[in-house]
PDB file of C-alpha atoms in Angstrom:
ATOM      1  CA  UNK A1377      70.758 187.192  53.512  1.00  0.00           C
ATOM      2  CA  UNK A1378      67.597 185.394  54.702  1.00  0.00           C
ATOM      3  CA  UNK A1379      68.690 182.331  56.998  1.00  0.00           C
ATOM      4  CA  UNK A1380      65.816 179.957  56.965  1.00  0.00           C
ATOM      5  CA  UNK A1381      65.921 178.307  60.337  1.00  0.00           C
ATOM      6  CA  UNK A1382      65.065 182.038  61.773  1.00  0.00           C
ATOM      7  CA  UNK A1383      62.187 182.247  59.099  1.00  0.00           C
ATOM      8  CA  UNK A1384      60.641 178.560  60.340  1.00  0.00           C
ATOM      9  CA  UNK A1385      58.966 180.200  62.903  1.00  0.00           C
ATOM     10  CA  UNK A1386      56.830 182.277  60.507  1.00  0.00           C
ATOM     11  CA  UNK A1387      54.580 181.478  57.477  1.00  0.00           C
ATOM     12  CA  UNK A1388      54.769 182.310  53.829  1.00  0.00           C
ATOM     13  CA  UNK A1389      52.359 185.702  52.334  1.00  0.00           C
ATOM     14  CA  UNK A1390      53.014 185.874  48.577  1.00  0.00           C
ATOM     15  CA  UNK A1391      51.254 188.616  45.938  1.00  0.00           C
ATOM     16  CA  UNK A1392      51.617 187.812  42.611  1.00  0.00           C
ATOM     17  CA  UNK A1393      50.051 189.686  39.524  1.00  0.00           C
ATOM     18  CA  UNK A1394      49.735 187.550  36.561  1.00  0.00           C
ATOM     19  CA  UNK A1395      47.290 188.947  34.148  1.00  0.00           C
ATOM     20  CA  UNK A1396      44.626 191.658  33.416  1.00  0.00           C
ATOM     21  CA  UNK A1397      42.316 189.827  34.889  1.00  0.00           C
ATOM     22  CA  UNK A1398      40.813 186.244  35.971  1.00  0.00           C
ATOM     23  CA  UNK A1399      37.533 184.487  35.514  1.00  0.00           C
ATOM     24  CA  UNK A1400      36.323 184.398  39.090  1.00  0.00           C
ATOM     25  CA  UNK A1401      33.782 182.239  37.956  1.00  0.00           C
ATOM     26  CA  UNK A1402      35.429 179.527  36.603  1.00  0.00           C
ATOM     27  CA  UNK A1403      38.192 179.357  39.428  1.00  0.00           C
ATOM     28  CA  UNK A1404      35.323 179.075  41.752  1.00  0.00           C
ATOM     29  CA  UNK A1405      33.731 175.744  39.822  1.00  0.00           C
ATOM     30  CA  UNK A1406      37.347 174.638  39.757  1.00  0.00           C
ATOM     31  CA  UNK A1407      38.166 174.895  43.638  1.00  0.00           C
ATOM     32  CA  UNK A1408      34.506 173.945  44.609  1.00  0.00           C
ATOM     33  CA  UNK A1409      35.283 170.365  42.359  1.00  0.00           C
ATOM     34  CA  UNK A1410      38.521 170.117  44.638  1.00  0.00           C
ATOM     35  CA  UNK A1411      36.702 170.114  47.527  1.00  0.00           C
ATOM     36  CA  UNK A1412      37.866 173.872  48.740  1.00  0.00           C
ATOM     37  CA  UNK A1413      35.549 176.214  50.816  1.00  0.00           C
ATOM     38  CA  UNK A1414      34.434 179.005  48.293  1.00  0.00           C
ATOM     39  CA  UNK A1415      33.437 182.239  49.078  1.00  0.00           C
ATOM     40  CA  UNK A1416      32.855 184.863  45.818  1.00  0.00           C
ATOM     41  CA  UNK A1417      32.349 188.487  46.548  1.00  0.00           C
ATOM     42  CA  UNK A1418      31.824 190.540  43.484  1.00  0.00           C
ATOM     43  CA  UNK A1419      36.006 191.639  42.583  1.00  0.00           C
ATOM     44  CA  UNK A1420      37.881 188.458  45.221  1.00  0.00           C
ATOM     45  CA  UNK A1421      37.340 185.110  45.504  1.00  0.00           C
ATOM     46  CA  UNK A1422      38.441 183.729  48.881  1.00  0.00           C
ATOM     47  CA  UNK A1423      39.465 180.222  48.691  1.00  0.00           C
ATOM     48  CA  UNK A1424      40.376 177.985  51.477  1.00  0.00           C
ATOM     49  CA  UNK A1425      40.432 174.000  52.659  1.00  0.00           C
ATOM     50  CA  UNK A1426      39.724 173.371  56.457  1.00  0.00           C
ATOM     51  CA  UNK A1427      42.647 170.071  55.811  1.00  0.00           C
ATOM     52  CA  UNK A1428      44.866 172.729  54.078  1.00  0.00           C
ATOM     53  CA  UNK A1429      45.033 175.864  56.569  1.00  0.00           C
ATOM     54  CA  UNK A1430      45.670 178.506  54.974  1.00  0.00           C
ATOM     55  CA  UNK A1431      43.930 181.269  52.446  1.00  0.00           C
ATOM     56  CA  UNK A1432      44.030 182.601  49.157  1.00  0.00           C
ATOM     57  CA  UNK A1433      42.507 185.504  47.404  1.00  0.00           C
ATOM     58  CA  UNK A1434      42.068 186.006  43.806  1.00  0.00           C
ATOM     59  CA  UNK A1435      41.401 189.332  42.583  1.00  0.00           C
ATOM     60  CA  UNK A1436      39.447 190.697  39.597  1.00  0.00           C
ATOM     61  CA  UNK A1437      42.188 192.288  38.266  1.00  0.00           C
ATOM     62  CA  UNK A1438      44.637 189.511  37.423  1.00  0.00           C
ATOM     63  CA  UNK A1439      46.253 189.716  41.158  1.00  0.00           C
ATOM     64  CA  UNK A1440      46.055 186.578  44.012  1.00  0.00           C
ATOM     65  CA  UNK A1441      47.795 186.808  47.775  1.00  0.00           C
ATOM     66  CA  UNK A1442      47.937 183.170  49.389  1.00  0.00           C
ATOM     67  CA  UNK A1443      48.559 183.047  52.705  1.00  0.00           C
ATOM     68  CA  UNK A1444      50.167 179.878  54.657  1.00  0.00           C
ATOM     69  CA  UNK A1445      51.489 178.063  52.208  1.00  0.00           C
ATOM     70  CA  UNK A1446      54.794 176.526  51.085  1.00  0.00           C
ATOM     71  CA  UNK A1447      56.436 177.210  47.563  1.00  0.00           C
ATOM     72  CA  UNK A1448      55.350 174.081  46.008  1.00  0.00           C
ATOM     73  CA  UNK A1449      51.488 174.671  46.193  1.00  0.00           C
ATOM     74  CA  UNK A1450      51.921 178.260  45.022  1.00  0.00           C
ATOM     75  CA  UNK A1451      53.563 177.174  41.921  1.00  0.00           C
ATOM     76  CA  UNK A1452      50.738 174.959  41.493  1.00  0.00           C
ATOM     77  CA  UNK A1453      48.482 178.168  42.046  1.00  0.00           C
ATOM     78  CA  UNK A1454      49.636 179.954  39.445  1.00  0.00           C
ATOM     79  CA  UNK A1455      49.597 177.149  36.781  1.00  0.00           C
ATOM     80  CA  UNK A1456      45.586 177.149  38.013  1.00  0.00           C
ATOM     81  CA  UNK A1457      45.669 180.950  37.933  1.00  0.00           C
ATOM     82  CA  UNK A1458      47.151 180.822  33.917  1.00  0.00           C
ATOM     83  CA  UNK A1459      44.161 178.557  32.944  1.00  0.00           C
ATOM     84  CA  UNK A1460      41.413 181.023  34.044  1.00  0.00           C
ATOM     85  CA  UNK A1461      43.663 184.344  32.614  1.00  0.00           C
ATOM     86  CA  UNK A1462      42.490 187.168  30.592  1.00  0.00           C
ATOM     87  CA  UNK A1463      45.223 188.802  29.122  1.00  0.00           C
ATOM     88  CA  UNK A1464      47.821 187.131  30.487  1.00  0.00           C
ATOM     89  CA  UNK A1465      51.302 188.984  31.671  1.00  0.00           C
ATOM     90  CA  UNK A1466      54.741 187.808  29.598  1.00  0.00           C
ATOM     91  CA  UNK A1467      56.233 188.673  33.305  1.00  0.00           C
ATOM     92  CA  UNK A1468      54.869 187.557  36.281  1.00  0.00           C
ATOM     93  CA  UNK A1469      55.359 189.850  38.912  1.00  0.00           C
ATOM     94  CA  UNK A1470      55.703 188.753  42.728  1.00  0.00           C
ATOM     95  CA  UNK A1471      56.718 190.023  46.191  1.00  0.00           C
ATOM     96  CA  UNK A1472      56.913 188.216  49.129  1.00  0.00           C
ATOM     97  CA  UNK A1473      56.419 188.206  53.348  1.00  0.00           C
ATOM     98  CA  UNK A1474      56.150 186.147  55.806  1.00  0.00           C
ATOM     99  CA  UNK A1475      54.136 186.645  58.769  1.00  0.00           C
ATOM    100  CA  UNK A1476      52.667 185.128  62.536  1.00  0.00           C
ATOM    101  CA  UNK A1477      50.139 185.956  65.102  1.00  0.00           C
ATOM    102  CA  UNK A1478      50.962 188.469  67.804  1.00  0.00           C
ATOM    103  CA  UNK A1479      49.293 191.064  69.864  1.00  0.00           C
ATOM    104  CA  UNK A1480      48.680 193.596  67.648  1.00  0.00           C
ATOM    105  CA  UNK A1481      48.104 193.637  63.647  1.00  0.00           C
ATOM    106  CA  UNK A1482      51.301 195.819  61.959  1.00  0.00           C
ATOM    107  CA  UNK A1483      53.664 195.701  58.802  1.00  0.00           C
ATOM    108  CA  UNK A1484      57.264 195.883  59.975  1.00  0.00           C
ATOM    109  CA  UNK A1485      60.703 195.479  58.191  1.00  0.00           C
ATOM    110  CA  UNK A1486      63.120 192.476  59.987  1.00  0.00           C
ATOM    111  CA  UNK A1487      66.167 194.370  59.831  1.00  0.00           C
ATOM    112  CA  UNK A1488      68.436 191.043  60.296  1.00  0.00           C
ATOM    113  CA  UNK A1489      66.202 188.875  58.106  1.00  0.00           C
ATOM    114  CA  UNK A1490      65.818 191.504  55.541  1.00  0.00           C
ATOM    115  CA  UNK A1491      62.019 190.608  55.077  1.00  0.00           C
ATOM    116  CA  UNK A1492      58.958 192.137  55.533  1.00  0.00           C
ATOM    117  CA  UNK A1493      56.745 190.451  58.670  1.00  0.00           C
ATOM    118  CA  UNK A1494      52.877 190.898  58.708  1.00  0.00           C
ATOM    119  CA  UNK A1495      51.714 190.413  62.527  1.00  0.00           C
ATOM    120  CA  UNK A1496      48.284 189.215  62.840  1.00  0.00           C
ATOM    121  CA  UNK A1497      46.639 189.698  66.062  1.00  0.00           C
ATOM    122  CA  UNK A1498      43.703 187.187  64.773  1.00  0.00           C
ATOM    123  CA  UNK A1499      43.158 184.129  62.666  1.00  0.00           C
ATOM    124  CA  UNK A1500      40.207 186.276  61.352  1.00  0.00           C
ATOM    125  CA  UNK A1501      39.884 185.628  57.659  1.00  0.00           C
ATOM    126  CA  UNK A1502      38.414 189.581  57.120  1.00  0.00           C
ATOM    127  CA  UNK A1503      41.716 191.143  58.615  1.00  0.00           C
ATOM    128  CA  UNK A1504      43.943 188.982  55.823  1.00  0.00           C
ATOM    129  CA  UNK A1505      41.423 189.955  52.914  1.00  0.00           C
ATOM    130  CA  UNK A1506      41.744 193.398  53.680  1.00  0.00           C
ATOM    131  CA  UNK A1507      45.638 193.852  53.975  1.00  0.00           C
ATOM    132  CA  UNK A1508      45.307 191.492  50.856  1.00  0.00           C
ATOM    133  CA  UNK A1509      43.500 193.948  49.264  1.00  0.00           C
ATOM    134  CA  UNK A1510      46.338 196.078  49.306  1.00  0.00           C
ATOM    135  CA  UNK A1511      48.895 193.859  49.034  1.00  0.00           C
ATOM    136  CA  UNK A1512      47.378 193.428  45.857  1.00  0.00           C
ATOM    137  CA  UNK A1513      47.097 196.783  44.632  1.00  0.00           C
ATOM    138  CA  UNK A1514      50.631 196.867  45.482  1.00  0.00           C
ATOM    139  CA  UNK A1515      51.695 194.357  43.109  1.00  0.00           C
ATOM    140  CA  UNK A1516      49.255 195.471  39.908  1.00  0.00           C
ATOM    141  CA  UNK A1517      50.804 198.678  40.497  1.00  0.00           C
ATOM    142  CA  UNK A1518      54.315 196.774  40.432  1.00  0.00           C
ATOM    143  CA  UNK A1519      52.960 195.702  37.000  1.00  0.00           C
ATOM    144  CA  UNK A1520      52.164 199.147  35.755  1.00  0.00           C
ATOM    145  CA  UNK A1521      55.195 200.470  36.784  1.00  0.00           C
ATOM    146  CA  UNK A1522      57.148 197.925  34.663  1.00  0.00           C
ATOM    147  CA  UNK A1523      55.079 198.796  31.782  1.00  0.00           C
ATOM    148  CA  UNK A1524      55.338 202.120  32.124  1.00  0.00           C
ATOM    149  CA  UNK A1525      59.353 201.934  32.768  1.00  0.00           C
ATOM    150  CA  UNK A1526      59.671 199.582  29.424  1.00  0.00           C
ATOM    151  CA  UNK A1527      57.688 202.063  27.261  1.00  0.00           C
ATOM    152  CA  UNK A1528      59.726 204.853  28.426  1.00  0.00           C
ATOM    153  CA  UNK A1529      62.967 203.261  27.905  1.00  0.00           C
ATOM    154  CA  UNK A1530      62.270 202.327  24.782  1.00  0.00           C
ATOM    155  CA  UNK A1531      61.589 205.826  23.306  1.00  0.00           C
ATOM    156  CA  UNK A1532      63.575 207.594  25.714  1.00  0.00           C
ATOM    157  CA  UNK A1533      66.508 208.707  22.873  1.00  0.00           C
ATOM    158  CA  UNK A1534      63.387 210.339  20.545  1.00  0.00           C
ATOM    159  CA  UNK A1535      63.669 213.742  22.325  1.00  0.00           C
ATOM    160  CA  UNK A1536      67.749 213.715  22.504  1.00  0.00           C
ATOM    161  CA  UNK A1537      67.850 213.163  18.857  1.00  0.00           C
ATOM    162  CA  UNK A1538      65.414 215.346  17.892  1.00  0.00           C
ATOM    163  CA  UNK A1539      67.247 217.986  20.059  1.00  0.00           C
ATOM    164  CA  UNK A1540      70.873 216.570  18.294  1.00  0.00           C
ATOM    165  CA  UNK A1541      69.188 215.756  14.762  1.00  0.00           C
ATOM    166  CA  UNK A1542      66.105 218.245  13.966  1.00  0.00           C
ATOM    167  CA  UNK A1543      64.411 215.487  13.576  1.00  0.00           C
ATOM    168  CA  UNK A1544      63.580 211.764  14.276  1.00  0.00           C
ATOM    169  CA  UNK A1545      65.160 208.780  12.088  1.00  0.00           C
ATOM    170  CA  UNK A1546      62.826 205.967  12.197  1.00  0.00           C
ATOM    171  CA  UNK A1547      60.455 205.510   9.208  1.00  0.00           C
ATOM    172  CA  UNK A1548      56.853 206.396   8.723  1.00  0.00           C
ATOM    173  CA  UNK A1549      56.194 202.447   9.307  1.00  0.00           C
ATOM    174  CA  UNK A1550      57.967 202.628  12.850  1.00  0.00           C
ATOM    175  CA  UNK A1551      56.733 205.728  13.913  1.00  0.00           C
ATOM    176  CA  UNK A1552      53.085 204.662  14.015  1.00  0.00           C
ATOM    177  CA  UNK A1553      54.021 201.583  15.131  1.00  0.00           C
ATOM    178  CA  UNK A1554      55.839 203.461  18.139  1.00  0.00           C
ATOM    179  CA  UNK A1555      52.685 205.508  18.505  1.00  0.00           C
ATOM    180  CA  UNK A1556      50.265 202.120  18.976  1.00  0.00           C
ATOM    181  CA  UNK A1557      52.737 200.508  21.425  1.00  0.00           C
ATOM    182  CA  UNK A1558      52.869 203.864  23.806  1.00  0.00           C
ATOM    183  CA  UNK A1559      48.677 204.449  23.472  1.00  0.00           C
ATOM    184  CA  UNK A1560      48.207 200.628  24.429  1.00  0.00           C
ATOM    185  CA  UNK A1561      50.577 200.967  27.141  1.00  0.00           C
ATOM    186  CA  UNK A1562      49.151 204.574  28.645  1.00  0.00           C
ATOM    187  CA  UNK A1563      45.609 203.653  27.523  1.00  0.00           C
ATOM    188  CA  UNK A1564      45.632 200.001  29.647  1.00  0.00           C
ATOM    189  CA  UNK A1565      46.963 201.411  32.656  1.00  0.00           C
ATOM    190  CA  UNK A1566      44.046 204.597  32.596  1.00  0.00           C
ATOM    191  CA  UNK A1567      41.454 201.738  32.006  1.00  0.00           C
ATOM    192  CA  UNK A1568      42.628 199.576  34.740  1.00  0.00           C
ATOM    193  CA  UNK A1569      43.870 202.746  37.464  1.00  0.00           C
ATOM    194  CA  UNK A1570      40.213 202.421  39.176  1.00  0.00           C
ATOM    195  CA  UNK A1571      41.946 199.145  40.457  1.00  0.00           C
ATOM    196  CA  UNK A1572      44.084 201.551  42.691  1.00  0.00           C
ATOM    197  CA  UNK A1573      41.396 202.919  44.424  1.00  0.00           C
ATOM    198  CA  UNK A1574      39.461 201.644  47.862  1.00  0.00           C
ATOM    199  CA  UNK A1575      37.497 198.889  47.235  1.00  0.00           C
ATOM    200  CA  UNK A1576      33.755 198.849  47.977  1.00  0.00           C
ATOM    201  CA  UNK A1577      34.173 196.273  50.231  1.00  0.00           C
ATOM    202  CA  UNK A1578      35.366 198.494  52.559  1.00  0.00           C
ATOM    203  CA  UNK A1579      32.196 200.554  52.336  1.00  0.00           C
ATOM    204  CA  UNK A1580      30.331 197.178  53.839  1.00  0.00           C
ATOM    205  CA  UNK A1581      33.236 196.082  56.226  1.00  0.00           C
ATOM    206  CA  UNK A1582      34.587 199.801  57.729  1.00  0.00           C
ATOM    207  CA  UNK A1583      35.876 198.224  60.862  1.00  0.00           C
ATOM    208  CA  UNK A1584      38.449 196.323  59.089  1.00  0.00           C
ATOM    209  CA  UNK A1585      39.611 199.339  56.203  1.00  0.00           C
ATOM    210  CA  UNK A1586      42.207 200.316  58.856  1.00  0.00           C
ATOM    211  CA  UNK A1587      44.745 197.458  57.969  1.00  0.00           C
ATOM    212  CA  UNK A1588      43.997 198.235  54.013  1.00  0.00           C
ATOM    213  CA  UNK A1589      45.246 201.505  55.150  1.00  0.00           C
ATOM    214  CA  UNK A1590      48.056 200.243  56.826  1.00  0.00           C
ATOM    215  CA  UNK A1591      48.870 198.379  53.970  1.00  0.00           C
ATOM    216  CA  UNK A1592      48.656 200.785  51.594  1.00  0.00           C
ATOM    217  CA  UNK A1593      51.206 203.311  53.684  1.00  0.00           C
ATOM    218  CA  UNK A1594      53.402 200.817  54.786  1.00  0.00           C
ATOM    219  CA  UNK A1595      54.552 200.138  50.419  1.00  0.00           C
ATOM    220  CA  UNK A1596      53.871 203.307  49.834  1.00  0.00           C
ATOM    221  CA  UNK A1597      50.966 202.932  47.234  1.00  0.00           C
ATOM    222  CA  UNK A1598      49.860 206.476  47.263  1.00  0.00           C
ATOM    223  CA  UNK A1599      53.323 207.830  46.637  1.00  0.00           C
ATOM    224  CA  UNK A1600      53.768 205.465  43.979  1.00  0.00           C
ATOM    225  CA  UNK A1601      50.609 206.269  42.177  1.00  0.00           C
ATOM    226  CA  UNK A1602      51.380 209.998  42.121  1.00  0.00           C
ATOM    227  CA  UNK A1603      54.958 209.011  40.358  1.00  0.00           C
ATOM    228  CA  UNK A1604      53.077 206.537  38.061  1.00  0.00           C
ATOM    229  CA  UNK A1605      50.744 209.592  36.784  1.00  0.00           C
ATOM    230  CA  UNK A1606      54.355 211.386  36.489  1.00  0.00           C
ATOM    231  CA  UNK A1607      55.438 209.013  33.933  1.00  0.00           C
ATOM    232  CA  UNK A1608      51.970 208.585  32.669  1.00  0.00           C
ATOM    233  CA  UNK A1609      52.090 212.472  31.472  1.00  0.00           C
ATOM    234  CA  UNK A1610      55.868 211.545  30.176  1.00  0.00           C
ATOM    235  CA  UNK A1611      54.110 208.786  28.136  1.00  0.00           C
ATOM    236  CA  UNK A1612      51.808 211.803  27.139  1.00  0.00           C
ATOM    237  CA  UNK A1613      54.901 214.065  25.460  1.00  0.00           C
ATOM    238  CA  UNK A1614      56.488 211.171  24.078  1.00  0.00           C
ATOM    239  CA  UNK A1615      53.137 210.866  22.018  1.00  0.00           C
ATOM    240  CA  UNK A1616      52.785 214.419  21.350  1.00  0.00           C
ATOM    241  CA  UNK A1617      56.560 214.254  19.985  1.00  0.00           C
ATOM    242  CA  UNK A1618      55.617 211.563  17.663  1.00  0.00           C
ATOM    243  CA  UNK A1619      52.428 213.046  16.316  1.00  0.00           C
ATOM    244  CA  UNK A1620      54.438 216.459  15.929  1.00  0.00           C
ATOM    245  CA  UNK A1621      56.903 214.461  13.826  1.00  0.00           C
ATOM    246  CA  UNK A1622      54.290 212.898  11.263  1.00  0.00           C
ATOM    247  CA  UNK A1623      52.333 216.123  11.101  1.00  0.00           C
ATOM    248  CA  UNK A1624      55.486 218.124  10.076  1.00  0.00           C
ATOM    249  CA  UNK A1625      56.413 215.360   7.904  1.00  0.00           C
ATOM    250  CA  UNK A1626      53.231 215.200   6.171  1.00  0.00           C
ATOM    251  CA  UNK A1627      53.416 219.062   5.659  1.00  0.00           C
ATOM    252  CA  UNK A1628      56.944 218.275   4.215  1.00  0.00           C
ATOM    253  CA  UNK A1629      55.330 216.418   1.915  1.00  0.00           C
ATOM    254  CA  UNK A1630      52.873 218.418   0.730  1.00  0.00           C
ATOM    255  CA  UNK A1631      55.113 221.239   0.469  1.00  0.00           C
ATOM    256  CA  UNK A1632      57.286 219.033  -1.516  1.00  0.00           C
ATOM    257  CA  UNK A1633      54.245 218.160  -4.042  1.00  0.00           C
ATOM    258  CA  UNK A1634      53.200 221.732  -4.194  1.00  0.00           C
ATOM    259  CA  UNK A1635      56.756 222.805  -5.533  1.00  0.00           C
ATOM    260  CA  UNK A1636      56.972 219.944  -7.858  1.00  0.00           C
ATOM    261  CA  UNK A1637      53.719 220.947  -8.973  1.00  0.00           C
ATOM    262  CA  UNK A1638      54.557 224.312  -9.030  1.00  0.00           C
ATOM    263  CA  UNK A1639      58.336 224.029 -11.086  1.00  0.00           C
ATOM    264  CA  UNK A1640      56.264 221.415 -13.424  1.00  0.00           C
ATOM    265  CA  UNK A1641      53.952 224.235 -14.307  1.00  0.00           C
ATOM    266  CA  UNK A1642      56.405 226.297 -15.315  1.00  0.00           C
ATOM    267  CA  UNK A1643      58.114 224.366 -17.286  1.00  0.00           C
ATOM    268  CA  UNK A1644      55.373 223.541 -19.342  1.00  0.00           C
ATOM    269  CA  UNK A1645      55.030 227.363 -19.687  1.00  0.00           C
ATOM    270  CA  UNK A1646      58.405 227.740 -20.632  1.00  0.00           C
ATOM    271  CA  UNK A1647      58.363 224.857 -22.646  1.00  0.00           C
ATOM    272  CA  UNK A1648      54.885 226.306 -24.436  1.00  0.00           C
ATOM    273  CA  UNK A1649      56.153 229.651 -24.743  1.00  0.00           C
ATOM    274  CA  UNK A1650      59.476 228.055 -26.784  1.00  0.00           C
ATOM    275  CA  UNK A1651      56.885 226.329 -29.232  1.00  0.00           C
ATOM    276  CA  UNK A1652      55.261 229.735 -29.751  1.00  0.00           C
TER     277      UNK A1652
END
């Protein structure tokens, strides 16, 4: 259990992920109106106030990480955040730190607080946006993993009752409908994966890409997104069950029609043979 008068002495890091994406644009006419400093690279937009210390960073891909702030003005943050949403998420993921300035810039675990504490051995805007940066990735991937988790869930009795049945029991209607929900769900996260890789503003800033890095190990990202391809190819054979299932009952069908056809015929054989 957290005890708050051990966590005064550090500040507040939050991630959220609230949609597939944001109009960087338009956040930075709104904060520029407000009278915050505004700084727009092409996928973050760093926004800070020099009577509010403190930073955030919105991220192309429906992610922000605010730095130095208390809970009140990051609620207020994402009700800015909603207005300028593509896409926006039905669940709003978030995961939180805290974190002060030391001697050397590191990720550690408080054992007693049960929190995670970001050291920071600068004030340097740079080394915040680039541990952003993965905190970031870290909580989009949160998001996929949810999606992923509901999708398989949902269809996860199709392969036990084929293997109990022979077969599948929902209808025609639900089966497609099945089908669309999985290929949205497996087809969003391919389109948006590039979001897991290193940014290119490391390939302008290399000096500070170590504490991306250290990011990245310290939640595990990589790890993650191998086990998030795992269920991705699970996604993949719960599709190829379905289509299976309509293509064998469409040659039901037709096998059906071509017997009908067939016993029809010879009936009216029969039947023209008795007349004769």
């Amino acid at each position: 259990m957290n005890d708050p008068r051990e966590l005064r002495s550090y500040s507040r890091c939050n991630s959220f992920c609230t949609a597939g994406s944001y109009d960087l644009l338009g956040l930075s006419t709104f904060f520029r109106k407000k009278g915050f400093f505004i700084r727009l690279l092409r996928d973050v937009l760093h926004v800070t106030n020099l009577k509010r210390p403190g930073d955030i960073f919105f991220f192309n891909h429906g992610c922000f990480v605010c730095w130095g702030f208390k809970k009140k003005f990051e609620d207020k943050l994402l009700e800015v955040a909603r207005q300028f949403s593509i896409q926006p998420s039905a669940h709003i993921e978030t995961d939180h730190f805290y974190y002060h300035y030391g001697q050397e810039t590191k990720i550690d675990s408080h054992e007693k607080l049960q929190v995670d504490i970001i050291t920071l051995d600068s004030e340097d805007s740079q080394i915040k946006l680039a541990i952003s940066y993965g905190l970031a990735q870290a909580i989009k991937l949160e998001a996929f993993e949810e999606a992923l988790q509901v999708a398989i869930r949902t269809n996860s009795q199709l392969p036990e009752e084929i293997a109990s049945h022979g077969s599948i029991s929902l209808s025609r209607r639900a089966i497609f409908k099945r089908i669309g929900e999985i290929f949205i769900a497996r087809s969003s996260i391919n389109l948006n994966i590039e979001y897991l890789d290193a940014p290119e503003y490391f390939w302008r800033n290399p000096s500070v890409e170590p504490y991306y890095i250290m990011t990245k190990k310290y939640l595990d990202v990589p790890g993650r997104v191998m086990a998030l391809n795992q269920k991705l190819d699970v996604l993949q054979e719960l599709l190829h069950i379905l289509n299976s299932q309509l293509q064998h009952r469409h040659s039901s069908l037709l096998e059906s029609i071509i017997i009908l056809l067939i016993v029809v015929e010879i009936v009216i054989s029969v039947f023209q043979l008795h007349i004769v």
